[in-house]
Short mmCIF file of C-alpha atoms in Angstrom, two decimals:
data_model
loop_
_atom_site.label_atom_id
_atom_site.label_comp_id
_atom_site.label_asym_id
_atom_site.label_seq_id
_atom_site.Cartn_x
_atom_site.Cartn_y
_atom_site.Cartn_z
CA UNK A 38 -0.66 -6.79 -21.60
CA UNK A 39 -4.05 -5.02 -21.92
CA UNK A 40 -3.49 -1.47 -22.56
CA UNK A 41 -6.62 0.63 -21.84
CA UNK A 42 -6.68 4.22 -23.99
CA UNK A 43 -8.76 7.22 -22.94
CA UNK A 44 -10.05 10.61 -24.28
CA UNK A 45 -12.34 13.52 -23.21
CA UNK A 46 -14.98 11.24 -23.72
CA UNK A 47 -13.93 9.22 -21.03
CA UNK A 48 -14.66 12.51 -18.98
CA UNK A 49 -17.74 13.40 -20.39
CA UNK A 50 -19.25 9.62 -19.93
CA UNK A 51 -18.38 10.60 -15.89
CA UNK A 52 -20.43 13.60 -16.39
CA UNK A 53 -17.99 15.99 -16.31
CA UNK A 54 -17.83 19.44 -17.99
CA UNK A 55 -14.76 19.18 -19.84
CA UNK A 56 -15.71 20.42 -23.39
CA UNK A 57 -13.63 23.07 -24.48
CA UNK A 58 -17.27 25.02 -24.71
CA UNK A 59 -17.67 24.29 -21.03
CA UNK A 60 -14.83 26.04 -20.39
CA UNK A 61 -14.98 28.54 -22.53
CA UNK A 62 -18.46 29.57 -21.13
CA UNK A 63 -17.02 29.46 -17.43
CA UNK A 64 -14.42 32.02 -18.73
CA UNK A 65 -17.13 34.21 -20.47
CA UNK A 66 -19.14 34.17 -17.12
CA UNK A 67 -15.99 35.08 -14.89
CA UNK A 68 -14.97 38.03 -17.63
CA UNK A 69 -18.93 39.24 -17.05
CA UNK A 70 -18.71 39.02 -13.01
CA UNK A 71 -15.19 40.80 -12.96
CA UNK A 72 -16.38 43.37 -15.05
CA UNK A 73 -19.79 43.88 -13.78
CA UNK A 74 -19.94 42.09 -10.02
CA UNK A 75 -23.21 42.78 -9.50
CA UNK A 76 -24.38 39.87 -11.39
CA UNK A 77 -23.34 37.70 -8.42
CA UNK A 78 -26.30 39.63 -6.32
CA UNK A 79 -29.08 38.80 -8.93
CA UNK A 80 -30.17 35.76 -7.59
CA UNK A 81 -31.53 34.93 -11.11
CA UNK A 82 -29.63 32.25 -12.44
CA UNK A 83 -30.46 29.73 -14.23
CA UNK A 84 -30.19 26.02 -12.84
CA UNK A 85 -27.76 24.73 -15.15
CA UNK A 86 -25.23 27.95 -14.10
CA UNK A 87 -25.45 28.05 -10.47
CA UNK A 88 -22.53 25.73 -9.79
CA UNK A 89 -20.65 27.62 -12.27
CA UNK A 90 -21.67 30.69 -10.72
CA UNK A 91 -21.16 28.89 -6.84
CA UNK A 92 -17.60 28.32 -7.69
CA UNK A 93 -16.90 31.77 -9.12
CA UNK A 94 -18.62 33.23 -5.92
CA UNK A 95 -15.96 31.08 -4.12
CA UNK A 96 -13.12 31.84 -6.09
CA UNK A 97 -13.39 35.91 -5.65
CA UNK A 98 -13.87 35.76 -2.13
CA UNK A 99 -12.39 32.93 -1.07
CA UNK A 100 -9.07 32.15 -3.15
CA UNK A 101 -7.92 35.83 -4.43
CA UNK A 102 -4.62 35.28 -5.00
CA UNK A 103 -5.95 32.15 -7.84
CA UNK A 104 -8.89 34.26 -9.02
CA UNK A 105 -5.99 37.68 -9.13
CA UNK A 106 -3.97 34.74 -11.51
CA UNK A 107 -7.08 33.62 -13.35
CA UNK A 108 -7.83 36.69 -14.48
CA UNK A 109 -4.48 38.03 -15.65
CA UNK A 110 -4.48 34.89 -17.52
CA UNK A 111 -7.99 35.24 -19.41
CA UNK A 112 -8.24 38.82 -19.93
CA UNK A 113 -6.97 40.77 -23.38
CA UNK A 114 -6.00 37.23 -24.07
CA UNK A 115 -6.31 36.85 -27.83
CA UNK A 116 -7.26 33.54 -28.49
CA UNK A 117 -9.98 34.14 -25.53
CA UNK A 118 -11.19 36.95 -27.77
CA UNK A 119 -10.87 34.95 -30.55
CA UNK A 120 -13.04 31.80 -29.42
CA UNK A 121 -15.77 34.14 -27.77
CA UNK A 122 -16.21 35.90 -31.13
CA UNK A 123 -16.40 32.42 -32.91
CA UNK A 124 -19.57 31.97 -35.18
CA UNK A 125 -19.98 28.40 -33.97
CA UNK A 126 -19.51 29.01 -30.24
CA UNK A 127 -22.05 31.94 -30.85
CA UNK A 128 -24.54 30.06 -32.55
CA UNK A 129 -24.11 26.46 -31.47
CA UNK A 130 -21.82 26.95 -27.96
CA UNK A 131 -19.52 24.21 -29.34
CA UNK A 132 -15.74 25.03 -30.60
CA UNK A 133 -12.44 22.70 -31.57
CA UNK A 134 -9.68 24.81 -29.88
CA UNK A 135 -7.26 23.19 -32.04
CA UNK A 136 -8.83 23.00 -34.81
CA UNK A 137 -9.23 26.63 -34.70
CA UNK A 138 -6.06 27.39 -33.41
CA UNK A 139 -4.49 25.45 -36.64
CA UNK A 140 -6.70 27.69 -38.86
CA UNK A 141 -5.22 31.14 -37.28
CA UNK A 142 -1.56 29.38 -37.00
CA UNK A 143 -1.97 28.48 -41.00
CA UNK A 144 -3.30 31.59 -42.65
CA UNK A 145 -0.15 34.07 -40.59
CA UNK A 146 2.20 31.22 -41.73
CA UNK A 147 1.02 31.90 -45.21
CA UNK A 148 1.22 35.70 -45.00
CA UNK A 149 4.78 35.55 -43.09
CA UNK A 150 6.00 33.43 -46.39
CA UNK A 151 3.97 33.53 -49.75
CA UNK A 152 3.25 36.51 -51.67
CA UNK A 153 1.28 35.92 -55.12
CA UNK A 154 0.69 32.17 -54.73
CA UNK A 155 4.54 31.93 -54.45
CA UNK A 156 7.13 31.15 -51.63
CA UNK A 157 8.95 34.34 -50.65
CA UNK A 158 11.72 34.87 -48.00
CA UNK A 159 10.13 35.84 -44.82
CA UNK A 160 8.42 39.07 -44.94
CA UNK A 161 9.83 40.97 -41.42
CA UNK A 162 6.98 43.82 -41.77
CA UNK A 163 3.64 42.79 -41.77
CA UNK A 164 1.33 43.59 -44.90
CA UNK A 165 -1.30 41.69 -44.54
CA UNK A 166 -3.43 39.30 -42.51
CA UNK A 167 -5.65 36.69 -44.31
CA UNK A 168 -7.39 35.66 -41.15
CA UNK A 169 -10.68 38.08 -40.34
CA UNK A 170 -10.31 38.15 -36.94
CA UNK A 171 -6.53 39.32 -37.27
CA UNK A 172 -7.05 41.37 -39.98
CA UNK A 173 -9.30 43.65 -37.63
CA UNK A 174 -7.62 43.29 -34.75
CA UNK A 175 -4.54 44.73 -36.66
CA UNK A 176 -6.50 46.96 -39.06
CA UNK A 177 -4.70 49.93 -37.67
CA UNK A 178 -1.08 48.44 -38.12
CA UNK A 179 -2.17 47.38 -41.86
CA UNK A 180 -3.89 51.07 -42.89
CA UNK A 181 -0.34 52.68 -41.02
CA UNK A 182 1.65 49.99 -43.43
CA UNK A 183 0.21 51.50 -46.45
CA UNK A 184 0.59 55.08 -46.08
CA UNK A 185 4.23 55.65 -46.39
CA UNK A 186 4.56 58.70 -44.37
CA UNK A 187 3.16 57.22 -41.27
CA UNK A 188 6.36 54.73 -40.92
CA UNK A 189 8.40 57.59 -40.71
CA UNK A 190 6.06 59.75 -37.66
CA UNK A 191 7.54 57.47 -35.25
CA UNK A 192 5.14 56.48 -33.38
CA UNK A 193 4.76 53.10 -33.19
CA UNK A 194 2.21 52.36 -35.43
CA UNK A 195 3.74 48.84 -37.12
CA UNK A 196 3.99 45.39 -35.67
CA UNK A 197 5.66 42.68 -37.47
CA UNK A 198 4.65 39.06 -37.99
CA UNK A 199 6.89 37.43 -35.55
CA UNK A 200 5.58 39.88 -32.70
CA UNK A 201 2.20 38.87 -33.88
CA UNK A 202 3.44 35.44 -33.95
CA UNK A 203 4.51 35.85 -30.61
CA UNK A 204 1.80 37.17 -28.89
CA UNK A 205 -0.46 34.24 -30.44
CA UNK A 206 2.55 31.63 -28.40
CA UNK A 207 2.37 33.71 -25.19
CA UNK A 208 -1.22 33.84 -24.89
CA UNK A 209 -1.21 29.96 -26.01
CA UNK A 210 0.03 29.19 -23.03
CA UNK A 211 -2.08 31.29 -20.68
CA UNK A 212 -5.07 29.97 -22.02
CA UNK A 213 -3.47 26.45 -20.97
CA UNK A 214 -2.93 27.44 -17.57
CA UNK A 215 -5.97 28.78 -17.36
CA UNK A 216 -8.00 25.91 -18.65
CA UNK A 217 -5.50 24.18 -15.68
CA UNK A 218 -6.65 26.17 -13.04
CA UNK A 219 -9.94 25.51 -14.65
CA UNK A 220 -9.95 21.46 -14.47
CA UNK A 221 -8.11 21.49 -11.31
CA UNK A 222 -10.35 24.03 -9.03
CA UNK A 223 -13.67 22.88 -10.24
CA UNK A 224 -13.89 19.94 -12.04
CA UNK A 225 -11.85 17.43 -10.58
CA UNK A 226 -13.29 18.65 -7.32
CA UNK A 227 -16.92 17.71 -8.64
CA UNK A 228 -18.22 14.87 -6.98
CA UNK A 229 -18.20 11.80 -9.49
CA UNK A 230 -20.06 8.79 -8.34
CA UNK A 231 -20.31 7.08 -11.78
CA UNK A 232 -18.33 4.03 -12.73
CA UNK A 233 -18.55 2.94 -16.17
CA UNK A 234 -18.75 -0.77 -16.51
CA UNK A 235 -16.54 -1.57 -19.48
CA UNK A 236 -13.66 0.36 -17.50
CA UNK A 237 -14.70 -2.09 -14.24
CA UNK A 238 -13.93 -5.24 -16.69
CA UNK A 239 -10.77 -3.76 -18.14
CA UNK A 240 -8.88 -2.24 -15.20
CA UNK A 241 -8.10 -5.47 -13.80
CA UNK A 242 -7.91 -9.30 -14.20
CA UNK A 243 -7.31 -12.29 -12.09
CA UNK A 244 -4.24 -14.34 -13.30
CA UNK A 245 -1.86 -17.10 -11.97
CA UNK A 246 1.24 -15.78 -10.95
CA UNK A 247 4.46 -17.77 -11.55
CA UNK A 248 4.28 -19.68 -8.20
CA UNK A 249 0.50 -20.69 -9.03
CA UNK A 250 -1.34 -18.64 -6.92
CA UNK A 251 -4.41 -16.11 -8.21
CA UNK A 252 -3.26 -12.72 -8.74
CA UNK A 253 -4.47 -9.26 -9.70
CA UNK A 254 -2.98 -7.83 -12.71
CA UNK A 255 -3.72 -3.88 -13.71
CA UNK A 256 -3.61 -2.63 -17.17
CA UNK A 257 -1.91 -0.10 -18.69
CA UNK A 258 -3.24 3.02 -18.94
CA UNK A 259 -2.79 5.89 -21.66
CA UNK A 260 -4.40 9.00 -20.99
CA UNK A 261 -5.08 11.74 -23.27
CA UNK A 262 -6.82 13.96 -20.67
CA UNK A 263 -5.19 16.55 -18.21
CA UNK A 264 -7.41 14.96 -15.49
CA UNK A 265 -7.11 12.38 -12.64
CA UNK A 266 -11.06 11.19 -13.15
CA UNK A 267 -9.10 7.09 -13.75
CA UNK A 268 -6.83 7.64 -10.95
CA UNK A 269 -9.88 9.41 -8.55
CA UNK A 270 -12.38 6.62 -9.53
CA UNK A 271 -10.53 3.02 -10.53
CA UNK A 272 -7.17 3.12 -9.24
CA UNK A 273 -6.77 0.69 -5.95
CA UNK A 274 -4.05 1.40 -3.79
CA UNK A 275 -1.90 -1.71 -4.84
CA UNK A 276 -2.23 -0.57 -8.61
CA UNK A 277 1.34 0.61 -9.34
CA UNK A 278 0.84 4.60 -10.11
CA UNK A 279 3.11 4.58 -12.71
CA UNK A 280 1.47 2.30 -15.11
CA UNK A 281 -0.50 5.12 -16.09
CA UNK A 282 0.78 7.47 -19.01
CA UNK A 283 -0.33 10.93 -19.10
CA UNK A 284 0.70 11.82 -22.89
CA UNK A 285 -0.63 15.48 -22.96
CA UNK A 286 0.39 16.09 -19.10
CA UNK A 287 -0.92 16.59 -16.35
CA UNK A 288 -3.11 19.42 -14.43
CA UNK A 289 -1.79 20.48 -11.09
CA UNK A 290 -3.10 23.66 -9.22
CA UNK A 291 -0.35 24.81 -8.20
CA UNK A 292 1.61 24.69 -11.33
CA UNK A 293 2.72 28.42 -12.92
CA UNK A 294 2.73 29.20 -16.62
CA UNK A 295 6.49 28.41 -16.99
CA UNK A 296 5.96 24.81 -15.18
CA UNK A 297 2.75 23.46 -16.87
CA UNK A 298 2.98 20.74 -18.76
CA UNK A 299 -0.34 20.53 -20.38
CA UNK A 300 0.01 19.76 -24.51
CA UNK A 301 -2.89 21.83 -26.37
CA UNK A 302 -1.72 21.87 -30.24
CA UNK A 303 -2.07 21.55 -33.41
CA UNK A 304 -1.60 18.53 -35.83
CA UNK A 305 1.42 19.13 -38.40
CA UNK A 306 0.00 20.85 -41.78
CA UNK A 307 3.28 21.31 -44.05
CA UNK A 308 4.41 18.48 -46.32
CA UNK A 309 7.08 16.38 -46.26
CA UNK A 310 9.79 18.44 -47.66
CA UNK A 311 8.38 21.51 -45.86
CA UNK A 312 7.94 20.29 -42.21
CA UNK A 313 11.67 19.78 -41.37
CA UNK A 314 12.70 23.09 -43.11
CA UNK A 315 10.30 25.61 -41.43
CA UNK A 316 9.93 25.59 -37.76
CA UNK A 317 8.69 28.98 -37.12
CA UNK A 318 5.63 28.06 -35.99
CA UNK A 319 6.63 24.24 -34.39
CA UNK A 320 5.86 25.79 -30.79
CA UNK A 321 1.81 25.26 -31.81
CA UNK A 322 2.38 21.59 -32.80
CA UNK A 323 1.65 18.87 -30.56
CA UNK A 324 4.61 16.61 -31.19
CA UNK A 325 6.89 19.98 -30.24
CA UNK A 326 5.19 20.57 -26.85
CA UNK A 327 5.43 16.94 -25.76
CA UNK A 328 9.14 17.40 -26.36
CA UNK A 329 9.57 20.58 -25.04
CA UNK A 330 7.17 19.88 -21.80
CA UNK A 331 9.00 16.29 -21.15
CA UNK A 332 5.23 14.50 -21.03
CA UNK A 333 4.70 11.07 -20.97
CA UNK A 334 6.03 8.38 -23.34
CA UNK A 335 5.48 5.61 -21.23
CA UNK A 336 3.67 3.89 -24.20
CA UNK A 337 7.01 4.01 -25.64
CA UNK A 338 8.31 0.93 -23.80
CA UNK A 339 5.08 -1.02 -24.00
CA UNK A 340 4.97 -0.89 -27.93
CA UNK A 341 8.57 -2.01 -27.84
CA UNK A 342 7.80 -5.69 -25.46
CA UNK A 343 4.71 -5.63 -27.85
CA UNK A 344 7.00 -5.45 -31.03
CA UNK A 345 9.58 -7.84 -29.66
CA UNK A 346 7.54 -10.48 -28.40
CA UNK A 347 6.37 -10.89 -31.90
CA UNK A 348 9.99 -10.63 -33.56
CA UNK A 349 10.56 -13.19 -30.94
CA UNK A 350 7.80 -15.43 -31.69
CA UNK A 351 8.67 -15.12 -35.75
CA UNK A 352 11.98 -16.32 -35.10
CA UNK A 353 11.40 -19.47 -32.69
CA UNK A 354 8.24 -20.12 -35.69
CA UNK A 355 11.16 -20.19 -38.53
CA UNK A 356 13.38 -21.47 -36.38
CA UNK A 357 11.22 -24.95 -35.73
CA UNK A 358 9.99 -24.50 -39.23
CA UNK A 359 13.60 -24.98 -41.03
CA UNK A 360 14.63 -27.70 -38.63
CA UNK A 361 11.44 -29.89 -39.62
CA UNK A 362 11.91 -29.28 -42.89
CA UNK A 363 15.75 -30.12 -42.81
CA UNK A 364 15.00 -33.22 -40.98
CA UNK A 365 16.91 -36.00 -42.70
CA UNK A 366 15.07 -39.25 -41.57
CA UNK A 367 12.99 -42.28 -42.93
CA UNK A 368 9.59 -40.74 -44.75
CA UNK A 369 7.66 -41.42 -41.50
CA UNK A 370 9.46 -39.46 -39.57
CA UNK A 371 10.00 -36.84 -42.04
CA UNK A 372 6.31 -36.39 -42.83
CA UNK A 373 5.58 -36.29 -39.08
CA UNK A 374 8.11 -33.29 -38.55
CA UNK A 375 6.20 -31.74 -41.86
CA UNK A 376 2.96 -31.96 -40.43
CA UNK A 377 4.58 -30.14 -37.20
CA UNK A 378 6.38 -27.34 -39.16
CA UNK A 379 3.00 -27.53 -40.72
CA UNK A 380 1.03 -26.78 -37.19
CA UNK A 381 3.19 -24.38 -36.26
CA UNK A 382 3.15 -22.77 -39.58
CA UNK A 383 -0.21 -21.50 -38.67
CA UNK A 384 0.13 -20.56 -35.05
CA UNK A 385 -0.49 -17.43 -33.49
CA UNK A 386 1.20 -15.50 -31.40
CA UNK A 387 -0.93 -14.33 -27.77
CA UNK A 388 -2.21 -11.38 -28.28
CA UNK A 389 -2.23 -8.23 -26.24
CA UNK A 390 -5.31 -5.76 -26.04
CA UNK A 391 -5.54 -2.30 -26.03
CA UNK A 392 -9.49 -0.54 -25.61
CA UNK A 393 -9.94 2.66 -26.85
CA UNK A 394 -12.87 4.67 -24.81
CA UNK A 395 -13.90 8.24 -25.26
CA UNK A 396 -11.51 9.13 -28.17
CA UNK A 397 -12.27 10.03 -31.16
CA UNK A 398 -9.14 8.90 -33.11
CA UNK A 399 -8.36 12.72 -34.33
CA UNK A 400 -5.75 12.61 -37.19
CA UNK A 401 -3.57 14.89 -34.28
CA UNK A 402 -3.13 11.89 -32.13
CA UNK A 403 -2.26 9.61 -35.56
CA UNK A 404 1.07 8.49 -34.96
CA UNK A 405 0.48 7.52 -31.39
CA UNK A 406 -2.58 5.16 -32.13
CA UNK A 407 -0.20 3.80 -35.25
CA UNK A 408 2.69 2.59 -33.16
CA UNK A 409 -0.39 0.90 -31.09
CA UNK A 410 -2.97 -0.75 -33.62
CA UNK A 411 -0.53 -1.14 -36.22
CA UNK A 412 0.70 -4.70 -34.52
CA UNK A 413 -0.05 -7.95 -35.79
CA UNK A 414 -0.32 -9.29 -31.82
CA UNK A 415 -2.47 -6.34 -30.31
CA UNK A 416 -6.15 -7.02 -30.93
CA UNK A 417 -8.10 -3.29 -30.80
CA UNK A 418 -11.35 -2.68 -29.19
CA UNK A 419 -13.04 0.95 -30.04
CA UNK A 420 -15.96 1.78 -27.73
CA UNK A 421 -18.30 4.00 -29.17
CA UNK A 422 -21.46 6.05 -27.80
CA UNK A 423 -23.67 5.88 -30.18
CA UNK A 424 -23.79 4.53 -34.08
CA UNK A 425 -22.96 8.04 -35.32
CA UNK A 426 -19.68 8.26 -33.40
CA UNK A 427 -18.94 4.70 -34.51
CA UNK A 428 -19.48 6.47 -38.26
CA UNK A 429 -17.03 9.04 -36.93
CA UNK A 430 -14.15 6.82 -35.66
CA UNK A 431 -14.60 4.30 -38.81
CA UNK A 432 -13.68 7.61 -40.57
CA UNK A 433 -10.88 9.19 -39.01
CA UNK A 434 -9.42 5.21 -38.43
CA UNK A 435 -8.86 5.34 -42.48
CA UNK A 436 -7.02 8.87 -42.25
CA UNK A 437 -4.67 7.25 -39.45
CA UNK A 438 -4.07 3.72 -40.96
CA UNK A 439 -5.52 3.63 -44.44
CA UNK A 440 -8.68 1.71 -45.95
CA UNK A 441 -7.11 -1.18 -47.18
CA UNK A 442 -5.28 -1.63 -43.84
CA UNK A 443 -8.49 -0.75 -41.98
CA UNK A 444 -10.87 -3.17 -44.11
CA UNK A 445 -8.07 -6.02 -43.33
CA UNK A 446 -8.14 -5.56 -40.01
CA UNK A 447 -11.97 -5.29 -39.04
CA UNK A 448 -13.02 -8.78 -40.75
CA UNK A 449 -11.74 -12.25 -41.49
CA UNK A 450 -9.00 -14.45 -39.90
CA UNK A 451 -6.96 -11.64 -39.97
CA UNK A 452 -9.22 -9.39 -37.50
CA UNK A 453 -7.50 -7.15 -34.66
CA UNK A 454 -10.18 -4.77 -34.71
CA UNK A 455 -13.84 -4.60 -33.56
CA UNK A 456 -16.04 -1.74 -32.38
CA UNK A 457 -18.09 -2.18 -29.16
CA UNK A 458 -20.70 0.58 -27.74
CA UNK A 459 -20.45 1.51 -24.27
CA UNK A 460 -22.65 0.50 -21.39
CA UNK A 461 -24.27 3.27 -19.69
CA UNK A 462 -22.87 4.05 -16.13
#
């Protein structure tokens, strides 16, 4: 079985624009022409905007009821607000949704619960917000919590943490339809001529089937992205559809908020004895939304013929193993059956492959790429772009599997692991 994994940079290497900056700077530029439409009339856009620009042109006056959605969806949305007033998307146009999103999530979780270092019972009023850009959005609920006569003007001035909370969820999943509408309307509708050539190698391989005769066998695919870029570009017509696992969903136009199945979360940050205790905030977490949103686990049943071919293989190993050595015979014979047990002592099992292109083995995607590397009959190959996002993955390999594990595994006669760079397209 190969068993070919991708990421976003499987996306980008197509030259597409699917950085979470790239969207985020498409939904800065449609929140400027909504607001001030005029800009669509300057005629003085730069080169590297005027597709952007095209499409948004398109989308007002062409497809109103999407562009009406779009923008329901986008504006007063707070983690919009949030991203746009970001010090690194302000100074560098680059942003980690989730990694920011896990940094907001946190810091509330820590005001709902501790107060003075220590756990408390959950604290139904809010009193105060850790996180900078909370704390001012909610500056006037905070002042009103402090002056005792203003809870009792009636007037509305408190909020507590779950409606906070809440709010954070509700415009979670806007963004996600958004960034839907986003992938759906304008980049998969890109034109994509590029063809990387260590996909053309892996997609397919001639084989003999069991009657002898040459035959084409597809891998496995397990996709991280919400786009069809592998099925658009490298999937032949007799390629069975369904051998392809879309593990954070899948972007459809015509999907609603309540119907999208996208995953965009967080990694899990409590311990141990913490994680299965508090669930208020499990709605952010990755491993919640693939539940809740029914995504693909495909992969599922290919680690399990992966794990029980080998159990297999270990048992018809000891079996022929204990039968040599319980041989009862003249020495001849008895060394010869050794000297098999012996042979097959040090057999392998066949291996299975799984390539790993454009991801960048994020501790959030840890106990998927476990159940896959982890396997004494899977050898790994990591593509990398260049020798710094080699230094990158090497990294983030030993917060998934461990150093020892990871030094084991890249050298020796015990090696399932080598890194490869990619050829250009």
């Amino acid at each position: 079985m190969n068993i070919l994994v991708i990421g976003n940079g499987f996306d980008l290497a197509h030259k597409l624009p699917t950085r979470y900056n790239d969207f985020l700077g498409f939904v800065e530029r449609f929140l400027n022409i909504i607001n001030t439409p005029q800009i669509l009339q300057q005629g003085e856009l730069k080169n590297t905007e005027k597709t952007v620009y095209k499409y948004i042109d398109h989308l007002i006056f062409n497809e109103q009821q999407l562009c009406k959605e779009l923008e329901q969806l986008v504006k007063d949305n707070i983690w919009i607000e949030y991203f746009l007033q970001n010090p690194m998307y302000q100074k560098e146009n680059w942003i980690d949704f989730e990694n920011e999103i896990s940094k907001v999530i946190q810091s509330l979780d820590q005001d709902m619960f501790f107060k003075d270092g220590e756990k408390s019972e959950l604290s139904e009023k809010m009193q105060n917000l850790s996180n900078p850009f909370l704390h001012k959005k909610y500056s006037k609920y905070t002042a009103a919590m402090r002056t005792a006569s203003a809870l009792t003007h009636g007037k509305g001035e408190s909020i507590t943490y779950k409606e906070i909370r809440d709010r954070l969820y509700n415009d979670l999943n806007k963004l996600i339809r958004a960034l839907e509408i986003y992938l759906t309307d304008y980049v998969e509708k890109e034109e994509c001529n590029c063809v990387l050539p260590d996909i053309q190698e892996i997609v397919k391989e001639n084989v003999k089937g069991a009657d002898g005769e040459e035959q084409i066998k597809y891998c496995k695919v397990l996709s991280f992205n919400y786009t069809n870029t592998y099925e658009r570009l490298y999937l032949d017509k007799q390629q069975i559809q369904n051998s392809i696992d879309y593990i954070h969903g899948k972007a459809k136009l015509f999907n609603t908020v309540e119907n999208n199945n996208m995953v965009l979360g967080i990694d899990e940050y409590l311990t141990d004895e913490r994680k299965d205790r508090e669930t208020e905030f499990i709605a952010f977490k990755k491993f919640y939304q693939r539940i809740y949103k029914e995504t693909g686990c495909k992969y599922k049943d290919w680690v399990e013929t992966i794990r029980e071919e080998y159990d297999d293989f270990l048992q018809d190993k000891e079996r022929i193993i204990n039968r040599a050595n319980e041989y009862v015979g003249n020495d001849v014979q008895r060394m010869m059956h050794r000297l098999q047990a012996s042979a097959v002592r040090d057999q392998k099992c066949k291996m299975h492959n799984v390539y790993i292109f454009g991801h960048s083995l994020d501790i959030t995607d840890k106990d998927i790429l476990r159940e896959l590397i982890l396997n004494e009959n899977v050898y790994t190959t990591i593509f990398y772009l260049n020798r710094d996002v080699m230094g990158q993955q090497i990294a983030n390999l030993v917060k998934i599997i461990g150093q020892d594990e990871l030094i084991r595994r890249t050298g020796g006669k015990s090696k399932t692991i080598e890194f490869k760079q990619q050829k250009e397209c």
